[in-house]
Each structure stands twice: as C-alpha cells, then as structure tokens.
Tab-separated table of C-alpha atoms in Angstrom:
chain	number	residue	atom	x	y	z
A	1	MET	CA	0.000	0.000	0.000
A	2	PRO	CA	1.430	3.401	-0.951
A	3	GLN	CA	1.822	5.724	2.014
A	4	LEU	CA	1.855	9.424	2.781
A	5	LYS	CA	5.119	10.402	4.463
A	6	ALA	CA	6.602	13.681	5.624
A	7	PHE	CA	10.382	13.432	5.323
A	8	ASN	CA	13.161	15.335	7.081
A	9	ILE	CA	10.891	17.854	8.720
A	10	SER	CA	13.481	19.992	10.484
A	11	MET	CA	12.491	21.183	13.905
A	12	SER	CA	14.332	23.399	16.383
A	13	VAL	CA	15.118	22.375	19.952
A	14	ASP	CA	12.319	24.673	21.080
A	15	GLY	CA	9.883	22.937	18.743
A	16	PHE	CA	9.525	25.264	15.774
A	17	MET	CA	9.697	24.247	12.120
A	18	ALA	CA	9.893	27.812	10.820
A	19	GLY	CA	10.745	31.121	12.394
A	20	PRO	CA	8.296	34.003	12.716
A	21	GLY	CA	7.706	36.419	9.836
A	22	GLN	CA	7.859	34.428	6.574
A	23	THR	CA	8.467	36.771	3.617
A	24	GLN	CA	9.635	36.464	0.022
A	25	GLU	CA	13.179	37.246	1.177
A	26	ASP	CA	12.930	35.004	4.252
A	27	PRO	CA	10.851	31.998	3.203
A	28	LEU	CA	11.494	30.147	6.458
A	29	GLY	CA	11.000	33.173	8.690
A	30	ALA	CA	13.550	34.832	10.938
A	31	ASP	CA	16.547	32.495	11.430
A	32	GLY	CA	14.541	29.697	9.831
A	33	GLU	CA	17.371	28.908	7.409
A	34	SER	CA	19.476	27.677	10.329
A	35	LEU	CA	17.081	24.727	10.641
A	36	HIS	CA	18.229	23.433	7.274
A	37	GLU	CA	21.985	23.947	7.519
A	38	TRP	CA	22.441	20.239	8.164
A	39	VAL	CA	21.007	19.516	4.694
A	40	PHE	CA	23.512	21.632	2.829
A	41	ASP	CA	26.595	21.382	5.010
A	42	SER	CA	28.104	18.076	3.705
A	43	PRO	CA	25.778	15.753	5.581
A	44	GLY	CA	27.362	12.603	6.997
A	45	PRO	CA	26.296	9.085	6.034
A	46	VAL	CA	23.367	8.709	8.426
A	47	ASP	CA	21.915	12.137	7.673
A	48	SER	CA	22.418	11.488	3.943
A	49	ARG	CA	20.527	8.224	4.165
A	50	TYR	CA	17.520	10.035	5.625
A	51	LEU	CA	17.738	12.792	3.025
A	52	ALA	CA	17.747	10.232	0.215
A	53	GLN	CA	14.415	8.788	1.404
A	54	ARG	CA	12.772	11.966	0.193
A	55	THR	CA	13.146	10.936	-3.436
A	56	GLN	CA	13.237	7.118	-3.264
A	57	GLY	CA	9.926	5.579	-4.295
A	58	VAL	CA	8.080	8.872	-4.108
A	59	GLY	CA	5.815	9.752	-7.021
A	60	ALA	CA	4.029	12.924	-5.930
A	61	THR	CA	4.255	15.685	-3.339
A	62	ILE	CA	1.670	17.657	-1.375
A	63	MET	CA	2.477	20.981	0.272
A	64	GLY	CA	0.702	23.861	1.930
A	65	ARG	CA	0.375	27.152	0.178
A	66	ASN	CA	2.938	28.896	2.393
A	67	MET	CA	5.537	26.366	1.374
A	68	TYR	CA	4.774	27.145	-2.263
A	69	GLY	CA	5.059	30.892	-1.915
A	70	PRO	CA	4.611	34.076	0.088
A	71	VAL	CA	1.440	35.231	-1.724
A	72	ARG	CA	-1.587	35.355	0.614
A	73	GLY	CA	-5.285	35.655	-0.261
A	74	GLU	CA	-6.101	35.965	-3.961
A	75	TRP	CA	-3.259	34.998	-6.277
A	76	GLY	CA	-3.368	38.383	-8.095
A	77	GLU	CA	-1.538	39.374	-11.241
A	78	GLU	CA	1.972	38.339	-10.353
A	79	MET	CA	2.860	34.883	-11.668
A	80	TRP	CA	4.576	33.251	-8.712
A	81	ARG	CA	6.265	29.975	-9.738
A	82	GLY	CA	7.560	28.667	-6.410
A	83	TRP	CA	10.751	29.337	-4.439
A	84	TRP	CA	12.892	26.902	-6.390
A	85	GLY	CA	13.586	28.448	-9.821
A	86	GLU	CA	12.629	26.877	-13.147
A	87	ASP	CA	13.688	23.324	-12.207
A	88	PRO	CA	12.265	22.552	-8.767
A	89	PRO	CA	13.638	19.541	-6.874
A	90	TYR	CA	10.391	17.553	-7.038
A	91	HIS	CA	10.381	16.137	-10.612
A	92	HIS	CA	6.822	14.850	-10.255
A	93	PRO	CA	3.270	16.152	-9.822
A	94	THR	CA	3.103	18.466	-6.822
A	95	PHE	CA	-0.189	19.441	-5.202
A	96	VAL	CA	-0.532	22.779	-3.417
A	97	LEU	CA	-3.359	23.210	-0.900
A	98	THR	CA	-5.065	26.593	-1.262
A	99	HIS	CA	-8.471	28.203	-0.841
A	100	HIS	CA	-8.008	30.093	-4.133
A	101	PRO	CA	-8.203	28.356	-7.545
A	102	HIS	CA	-5.146	28.607	-9.785
A	103	GLU	CA	-4.204	27.070	-13.143
A	104	PRO	CA	-1.508	24.358	-13.060
A	105	VAL	CA	2.065	25.634	-13.366
A	106	GLU	CA	4.352	23.428	-15.449
A	107	MET	CA	8.036	23.703	-14.632
A	108	ASP	CA	11.159	22.105	-16.075
A	109	GLY	CA	12.351	18.692	-14.966
A	110	GLY	CA	8.967	17.038	-14.552
A	111	THR	CA	7.502	19.170	-11.777
A	112	THR	CA	3.971	20.485	-12.337
A	113	PHE	CA	2.237	22.387	-9.554
A	114	TYR	CA	-1.485	21.634	-9.258
A	115	PHE	CA	-3.670	23.708	-6.950
A	116	VAL	CA	-6.265	21.917	-4.843
A	117	THR	CA	-9.117	23.773	-3.176
A	118	ASP	CA	-11.024	20.784	-1.772
A	119	GLY	CA	-8.898	20.098	1.285
A	120	PRO	CA	-6.369	17.489	2.425
A	121	ALA	CA	-8.300	14.284	1.688
A	122	ALA	CA	-9.030	15.389	-1.903
A	123	ALA	CA	-5.418	16.422	-2.424
A	124	LEU	CA	-4.251	13.058	-1.130
A	125	GLU	CA	-6.523	11.141	-3.506
A	126	LEU	CA	-5.215	13.156	-6.472
A	127	ALA	CA	-1.632	12.654	-5.320
A	128	PHE	CA	-1.977	8.879	-4.871
A	129	ASP	CA	-3.488	8.671	-8.377
A	130	ALA	CA	-0.679	10.760	-9.823
A	131	ALA	CA	1.995	8.755	-7.991
A	132	GLY	CA	0.862	5.560	-9.713
A	133	GLY	CA	1.557	3.202	-6.860
A	134	ALA	CA	4.528	5.046	-5.354
A	135	ASP	CA	4.467	6.866	-2.017
A	136	VAL	CA	3.436	10.501	-1.641
A	137	ALA	CA	5.622	13.018	0.193
A	138	LEU	CA	4.063	15.657	2.417
A	139	GLY	CA	5.887	18.984	2.745
A	140	GLY	CA	5.162	21.759	5.224
A	141	GLY	CA	4.302	24.013	6.740
A	142	ALA	CA	3.484	23.065	10.287
A	143	SER	CA	-0.240	23.664	9.921
A	144	THR	CA	-0.427	21.494	6.805
A	145	ILE	CA	1.324	18.621	8.551
A	146	ARG	CA	-0.877	19.027	11.569
A	147	GLN	CA	-4.020	18.931	9.384
A	148	PHE	CA	-3.029	15.641	7.772
A	149	LEU	CA	-2.018	14.213	11.140
A	150	ASP	CA	-5.255	15.235	12.846
A	151	ALA	CA	-7.226	13.752	9.937
A	152	ARG	CA	-5.163	10.544	10.405
A	153	LEU	CA	-4.106	10.692	6.745
A	154	LEU	CA	-0.364	10.804	7.469
A	155	ASP	CA	1.390	7.444	7.747
A	156	GLU	CA	4.850	8.633	8.753
A	157	LEU	CA	6.290	11.875	10.087
A	158	ASN	CA	10.063	11.929	9.984
A	159	VAL	CA	11.354	14.721	12.189
A	160	ALA	CA	14.962	15.956	12.171
A	161	ILE	CA	15.750	17.828	15.353
A	162	ALA	CA	18.380	20.459	14.637
A	163	PRO	CA	20.499	22.030	17.389
A	164	VAL	CA	19.127	25.539	16.946
A	165	LEU	CA	16.771	27.720	18.949
A	166	LEU	CA	14.261	29.952	17.158
A	167	GLY	CA	12.386	31.442	20.110
A	168	ALA	CA	9.109	31.722	18.213
A	169	GLY	CA	7.456	30.484	15.034
A	170	GLU	CA	5.253	27.609	13.950
A	171	ARG	CA	4.954	24.433	16.051
A	172	ILE	CA	3.785	21.010	14.894
A	173	PHE	CA	3.515	19.660	18.413
A	174	ASP	CA	1.279	22.032	20.295
A	175	GLY	CA	-1.019	19.318	21.556
A	176	PRO	CA	-1.185	15.557	21.901
A	177	LEU	CA	-0.972	13.457	18.755
A	178	PRO	CA	-4.131	11.684	17.650
A	179	ALA	CA	-4.557	8.292	19.319
A	180	GLY	CA	-2.672	5.520	17.594
A	181	TYR	CA	0.394	7.566	16.681
A	182	GLY	CA	3.735	7.442	18.466
A	183	VAL	CA	7.502	7.236	18.038
A	184	VAL	CA	8.317	4.138	15.986
A	185	SER	CA	12.088	4.592	15.693
A	186	SER	CA	14.892	7.086	16.233
A	187	GLU	CA	18.489	7.397	15.152
A	188	PRO	CA	21.075	10.054	15.915
A	189	GLY	CA	22.560	11.429	12.707
A	190	GLU	CA	25.821	13.323	12.431
A	191	ALA	CA	24.139	16.715	12.834
A	192	VAL	CA	20.511	16.074	13.800
A	193	LEU	CA	18.377	13.545	15.663
A	194	HIS	CA	16.030	11.617	13.385
A	195	VAL	CA	12.746	10.627	15.016
A	196	VAL	CA	10.162	8.690	13.049
A	197	ILE	CA	6.557	9.082	14.199
A	198	GLY	CA	4.012	6.703	12.781
A	199	ARG	CA	1.007	4.551	13.435
A	200	THR	CA	1.493	2.417	16.530
A	201	SER	CA	-1.937	0.788	16.507
B	1	MET	CA	35.096	31.248	37.884
B	2	PRO	CA	32.677	28.573	39.144
B	3	GLN	CA	29.543	28.301	37.081
B	4	LEU	CA	25.927	27.251	37.424
B	5	LYS	CA	25.104	24.447	34.985
B	6	ALA	CA	22.026	22.348	34.315
B	7	PHE	CA	23.162	18.927	33.112
B	8	ASN	CA	21.363	16.289	31.024
B	9	ILE	CA	17.989	17.955	31.158
B	10	SER	CA	15.939	15.424	29.234
B	11	MET	CA	13.347	16.891	26.907
B	12	SER	CA	10.830	15.204	24.655
B	13	VAL	CA	10.554	15.834	20.917
B	14	ASP	CA	7.467	17.916	21.625
B	15	GLY	CA	9.385	20.021	24.130
B	16	PHE	CA	8.344	18.730	27.528
B	17	MET	CA	10.677	17.898	30.409
B	18	ALA	CA	8.023	16.177	32.497
B	19	GLY	CA	4.624	14.790	31.717
B	20	PRO	CA	1.390	16.127	33.184
B	21	GLY	CA	0.199	15.064	36.640
B	22	GLN	CA	3.247	14.674	38.875
B	23	THR	CA	2.408	12.517	41.902
B	24	GLN	CA	4.283	10.568	44.553
B	25	GLU	CA	3.902	7.427	42.427
B	26	ASP	CA	4.699	9.246	39.182
B	27	PRO	CA	7.350	11.829	40.055
B	28	LEU	CA	7.915	12.750	36.409
B	29	GLY	CA	4.241	12.830	35.496
B	30	ALA	CA	2.431	10.637	33.005
B	31	ASP	CA	4.942	8.828	30.781
B	32	GLY	CA	7.683	11.099	32.142
B	33	GLU	CA	9.906	8.119	32.974
B	34	SER	CA	10.353	7.449	29.248
B	35	LEU	CA	12.389	10.674	29.039
B	36	HIS	CA	15.066	9.122	31.219
B	37	GLU	CA	15.303	5.645	29.743
B	38	TRP	CA	18.505	6.625	27.953
B	39	VAL	CA	20.168	7.188	31.342
B	40	PHE	CA	19.506	3.704	32.637
B	41	ASP	CA	19.543	1.618	29.493
B	42	SER	CA	23.331	0.985	29.132
B	43	PRO	CA	24.229	4.385	27.707
B	44	GLY	CA	26.864	4.414	24.954
B	45	PRO	CA	30.192	6.244	25.223
B	46	VAL	CA	28.975	9.688	24.114
B	47	ASP	CA	25.872	9.640	26.291
B	48	SER	CA	27.986	8.346	29.210
B	49	ARG	CA	30.430	11.200	28.818
B	50	TYR	CA	27.605	13.727	29.161
B	51	LEU	CA	26.157	11.883	32.144
B	52	ALA	CA	29.536	11.936	33.887
B	53	GLN	CA	29.678	15.733	33.702
B	54	ARG	CA	26.929	15.832	36.286
B	55	THR	CA	29.324	14.819	39.039
B	56	GLN	CA	32.710	16.059	37.789
B	57	GLY	CA	33.798	19.265	39.495
B	58	VAL	CA	30.374	19.887	40.970
B	59	GLY	CA	30.196	20.834	44.657
B	60	ALA	CA	26.552	21.703	45.267
B	61	THR	CA	23.123	21.308	43.676
B	62	ILE	CA	20.054	23.532	43.493
B	63	MET	CA	16.608	22.167	42.694
B	64	GLY	CA	13.001	23.273	42.702
B	65	ARG	CA	10.634	21.983	45.312
B	66	ASN	CA	8.776	19.718	42.877
B	67	MET	CA	11.986	17.924	42.090
B	68	TYR	CA	12.507	17.335	45.798
B	69	GLY	CA	9.062	15.947	46.425
B	70	PRO	CA	5.351	15.861	45.764
B	71	VAL	CA	4.345	17.826	48.893
B	72	ARG	CA	2.720	21.176	47.965
B	73	GLY	CA	2.008	24.177	50.227
B	74	GLU	CA	2.939	23.756	53.906
B	75	TRP	CA	5.294	20.858	54.592
B	76	GLY	CA	2.937	19.366	57.201
B	77	GLU	CA	3.605	16.516	59.562
B	78	GLU	CA	4.961	13.918	57.169
B	79	MET	CA	8.735	13.915	57.022
B	80	TRP	CA	9.445	13.707	53.305
B	81	ARG	CA	13.143	12.976	52.649
B	82	GLY	CA	13.318	13.185	48.843
B	83	TRP	CA	12.652	10.643	46.084
B	84	TRP	CA	16.034	8.957	46.309
B	85	GLY	CA	16.103	6.855	49.490
B	86	GLU	CA	18.562	7.326	52.350
B	87	ASP	CA	21.651	7.802	50.128
B	88	PRO	CA	20.717	10.310	47.409
B	89	PRO	CA	22.995	10.585	44.351
B	90	TYR	CA	24.157	14.131	45.174
B	91	HIS	CA	26.769	13.602	47.927
B	92	HIS	CA	27.054	17.336	48.575
B	93	PRO	CA	24.976	20.237	49.910
B	94	THR	CA	21.705	20.463	47.987
B	95	PHE	CA	19.513	23.555	48.086
B	96	VAL	CA	15.763	23.256	47.581
B	97	LEU	CA	13.807	26.363	46.558
B	98	THR	CA	10.565	26.697	48.482
B	99	HIS	CA	8.212	29.337	49.853
B	100	HIS	CA	7.852	27.366	53.101
B	101	PRO	CA	10.678	27.190	55.682
B	102	HIS	CA	11.958	23.729	56.596
B	103	GLU	CA	14.807	22.444	58.758
B	104	PRO	CA	17.800	20.938	56.893
B	105	VAL	CA	17.537	17.204	56.185
B	106	GLU	CA	20.779	15.291	56.536
B	107	MET	CA	21.024	12.108	54.492
B	108	ASP	CA	23.663	9.409	54.131
B	109	GLY	CA	26.585	9.792	51.737
B	110	GLY	CA	27.191	13.506	52.161
B	111	THR	CA	23.886	14.887	50.888
B	112	THR	CA	22.180	17.465	53.079
B	113	PHE	CA	19.032	19.176	51.834
B	114	TYR	CA	18.797	22.862	52.758
B	115	PHE	CA	15.601	24.792	52.145
B	116	VAL	CA	15.874	28.324	50.765
B	117	THR	CA	12.951	30.729	50.880
B	118	ASP	CA	14.696	33.854	49.523
B	119	GLY	CA	14.622	33.000	45.834
B	120	PRO	CA	17.048	31.891	43.127
B	121	ALA	CA	19.811	34.493	43.603
B	122	ALA	CA	20.027	33.790	47.345
B	123	ALA	CA	20.077	30.032	46.731
B	124	LEU	CA	22.845	30.456	44.199
B	125	GLU	CA	24.988	32.463	46.611
B	126	LEU	CA	24.590	29.807	49.295
B	127	ALA	CA	25.359	27.063	46.784
B	128	PHE	CA	28.510	28.735	45.456
B	129	ASP	CA	29.711	29.196	49.071
B	130	ALA	CA	28.996	25.556	49.853
B	131	ALA	CA	30.680	24.311	46.669
B	132	GLY	CA	33.971	25.903	47.729
B	133	GLY	CA	35.135	26.870	44.248
B	134	ALA	CA	33.520	24.016	42.335
B	135	ASP	CA	30.609	24.402	39.938
B	136	VAL	CA	26.974	24.234	41.027
B	137	ALA	CA	24.479	21.940	39.299
B	138	LEU	CA	20.926	23.093	38.677
B	139	GLY	CA	18.207	20.438	38.654
B	140	GLY	CA	14.610	20.850	37.499
B	141	GLY	CA	11.812	21.288	37.090
B	142	ALA	CA	11.154	23.369	34.046
B	143	SER	CA	9.973	26.433	35.940
B	144	THR	CA	13.066	26.415	38.152
B	145	ILE	CA	15.363	26.292	35.131
B	146	ARG	CA	13.369	28.994	33.406
B	147	GLN	CA	13.615	31.240	36.502
B	148	PHE	CA	17.409	30.990	36.621
B	149	LEU	CA	17.635	31.494	32.870
B	150	ASP	CA	15.387	34.562	32.872
B	151	ALA	CA	17.399	36.020	35.762
B	152	ARG	CA	20.527	35.342	33.665
B	153	LEU	CA	22.001	33.311	36.525
B	154	LEU	CA	22.435	30.109	34.513
B	155	ASP	CA	25.734	29.687	32.662
B	156	GLU	CA	25.010	26.481	30.814
B	157	LEU	CA	21.903	24.482	30.004
B	158	ASN	CA	22.678	21.029	28.680
B	159	VAL	CA	19.591	19.565	27.030
B	160	ALA	CA	19.251	15.905	26.030
B	161	ILE	CA	16.523	15.474	23.456
B	162	ALA	CA	14.995	12.034	23.821
B	163	PRO	CA	12.987	10.368	21.046
B	164	VAL	CA	9.701	10.325	22.936
B	165	LEU	CA	6.474	12.300	22.691
B	166	LEU	CA	4.633	13.322	25.839
B	167	GLY	CA	1.771	15.351	24.367
B	168	ALA	CA	1.542	17.663	27.376
B	169	GLY	CA	3.530	18.672	30.430
B	170	GLU	CA	6.058	21.292	31.438
B	171	ARG	CA	8.039	23.205	28.806
B	172	ILE	CA	11.320	25.067	29.301
B	173	PHE	CA	11.147	26.747	25.922
B	174	ASP	CA	7.825	28.499	25.759
B	175	GLY	CA	9.298	31.818	24.769
B	176	PRO	CA	12.535	33.319	23.456
B	177	LEU	CA	15.661	32.933	25.555
B	178	PRO	CA	16.998	36.065	27.219
B	179	ALA	CA	19.315	38.042	24.937
B	180	GLY	CA	22.863	36.763	24.950
B	181	TYR	CA	21.997	33.068	25.186
B	182	GLY	CA	22.160	30.596	22.316
B	183	VAL	CA	23.298	27.162	21.228
B	184	VAL	CA	27.040	26.850	21.858
B	185	SER	CA	27.531	23.239	20.812
B	186	SER	CA	25.695	20.046	19.976
B	187	GLU	CA	26.575	16.399	19.664
B	188	PRO	CA	24.463	13.405	18.754
B	189	GLY	CA	24.753	10.723	21.405
B	190	GLU	CA	23.845	7.086	20.964
B	191	ALA	CA	20.281	7.570	22.181
B	192	VAL	CA	19.722	11.325	22.526
B	193	LEU	CA	20.818	14.605	20.959
B	194	HIS	CA	22.937	16.710	23.331
B	195	VAL	CA	22.508	20.446	22.854
B	196	VAL	CA	24.465	22.874	25.031
B	197	ILE	CA	22.917	26.304	25.482
B	198	GLY	CA	25.060	28.997	27.014
B	199	ARG	CA	26.114	32.607	26.974
B	200	THR	CA	26.963	33.744	23.466
B	201	SER	CA	27.723	37.371	24.278
C-alpha cells in the first residue's frame, strides 16, 4: 500500500519548524534557514541516508500554500512559480493546498504544480493517483502537517531535530498526537536527531 | 570562575521535560519516565560522557521543590526525605527552593538538603559558598530552570533530546531565551541529541 510520508521535517530544539515572519526574502521566517543547515553542510552518512528517502519511491508531493510561496489571499496578477527556480527539486506532480483556484504551473524537470481547493483528503486522492503506486511526500508548513495528522491521513512523520533555537514560530507539536500515533524509531545522525513518528496501533 | 550548569535535562521531541500530573507514584508525570530511559539503558560512550559531567567538578546542587518531592504548600507533619532513598545521588549540599521554611535534612553519603525561601539568587549564593570553588548543578523542574535562565544566573543548560512524545507537560522553551543566550555546541549521542545552550555574548 502506498503511504503518505513527511520526510526530514526539520524542527528546532524549542519545537519550531519555521521562524516568525515568513516573507519572500525570508521563506522560512527569521533564522529559519538555520534549521536546514544540516542539509547543505556536507551531511554525513546517516543524515544522507535520511535525506535520500525523500526521493526514493516517491511519485508525488503535497504541500501547503505557504511552502509554495509568500502570496496570501487571492493569487493576483503576479505569476509566482515557487521558491525553487525553473527546475524545482520535485520532478513529479506536486499538489498545493489553497483556498483560491489557480491554473496548473508546469516547470522544467517534470515538476507540475497543481492547486487543490477541496482540502487534504481530496489532495491526497489526487496525489496517490498521480503517484501511480509510489508513495506521496508531504511537505510543510506546520499547519499542513498538523491537518493531515489530525485527519489521520499521514502514515509517517520523519522529524529531524536540529540544534538551533528559534524562540518563536510555527509548532507542529502544540497538543497531543491523535490516538494511535507514536515514536516508531529514532536514530542520531551526524548533525541532527532523526525521530520517526508513525502509526502504533 | 565557578559556574551554574544544568546537566542532562531530558526533553521530549514535543518540548516537555516532564509529563502532566506529577504525583508521589509518578514523580515525572504521566509517561515522564520514558524521558530518562537513555540514562539507565546501558548508555553508549557519548551519552555516558555527558552523564559523567553531572558529578565532575560539581560541589553543590540547586533544585526546585517539585523535584525534591510531591508535597505542595505547607510541609505538614509527614517527614518527606526526597525521592532517592537514604543515600541520594548528590553527595554534597543540595539547596531546595521553596516558599515554606523547613529544617535541613541530613542524608547518608554527604547529601544534606537545605531549604531556601529567599529565591534563586540567594540560593545560588549559598550554593557557590557551599561548593567551595567548584561548579553548582541546577536540577529541574522546568519552571526552576526557566527562573534561573530569565534572571541570567544560569551559565550552561545542557539539554538531552529524547525520542519520545509526551503530548503535554512542562516546557522550558515556551518563549525566546533572554538576549545573549544561544546554542554553543551540539553532539548526537547514541540515544539522545545533546545540545548545550550557554552565553553567546
């Protein structure tokens, strides 16, 4: 059975997965970039193994609108095409949750952004269809992950705890997990602690 | 210069250092014991090195009243002597913060509990005097650590992030650190991620 998995969700020691004040210049909020240094700074073998999971056997991605871009409310005239340039790192159909309809955006390298206005369950059905039997990756932000978790649609949440403090921002864990979820494994990497949360019953 | 350091403060992935509902049977609250499994479960060499710091060059300990015992308000008739039996693991003068005066409690093995009603700064002065030039260790709970941090009396806060989820409980990090504090080092252990927070300016 294909699964929905959130990979390498970086979280600060104080529990935030993005800093406060996301803008076009600061897509991860104040100091939010420090959460992801471990990804770019020559990751060691364990951290690399976790990073590689993001692309192995994954056929589609779902993300929240804030992960796609800084535009809020109506999409407006400006043609935002994501944070990642003309060849985004997804290389497969990518579904963006939004309340505002938007035509698909076709990028280079196999990534097409589709915009879904019918909520998480509808987005997941489209993504599983598009993935053709492969798993689906769930991106952020925190509220998107929390929505899928609360709806019990998420099979695996792979958290990477980075040794940084943000002081404020967006939390995933601001309340108990839904029943039936828990820590299923953990492994210290070279730079972060990997904790896999999944279905325990 | 002797310093005040909090060692091996175990914290869950969701940011709690004790579960909800501390009682005499459950001194760390619901599921709180799972935070400390890494201490007892044959720790590996890195984790052991951090655990050893707790006793090396430390001459006195300060703790909050909840870490000393479950009694709240007036001490009453019952003679509570701590959670640790007749030979507590401190082996030096140990200062308990409380609003209610109490005679010192002398235990076996060099531990004497002194009760301080004048607040954190007064307790720290007594502890530095008692330590005779050695460092002072700060125990929990979360609110005690936060008080010393906010008063800028804490030199080092050594957090051990354990791969468990508690869902609720006491947080240390529910707001920004005071200016001048930050992450000074981190090291993945065999079972937990060690993150050292200290003065950065």
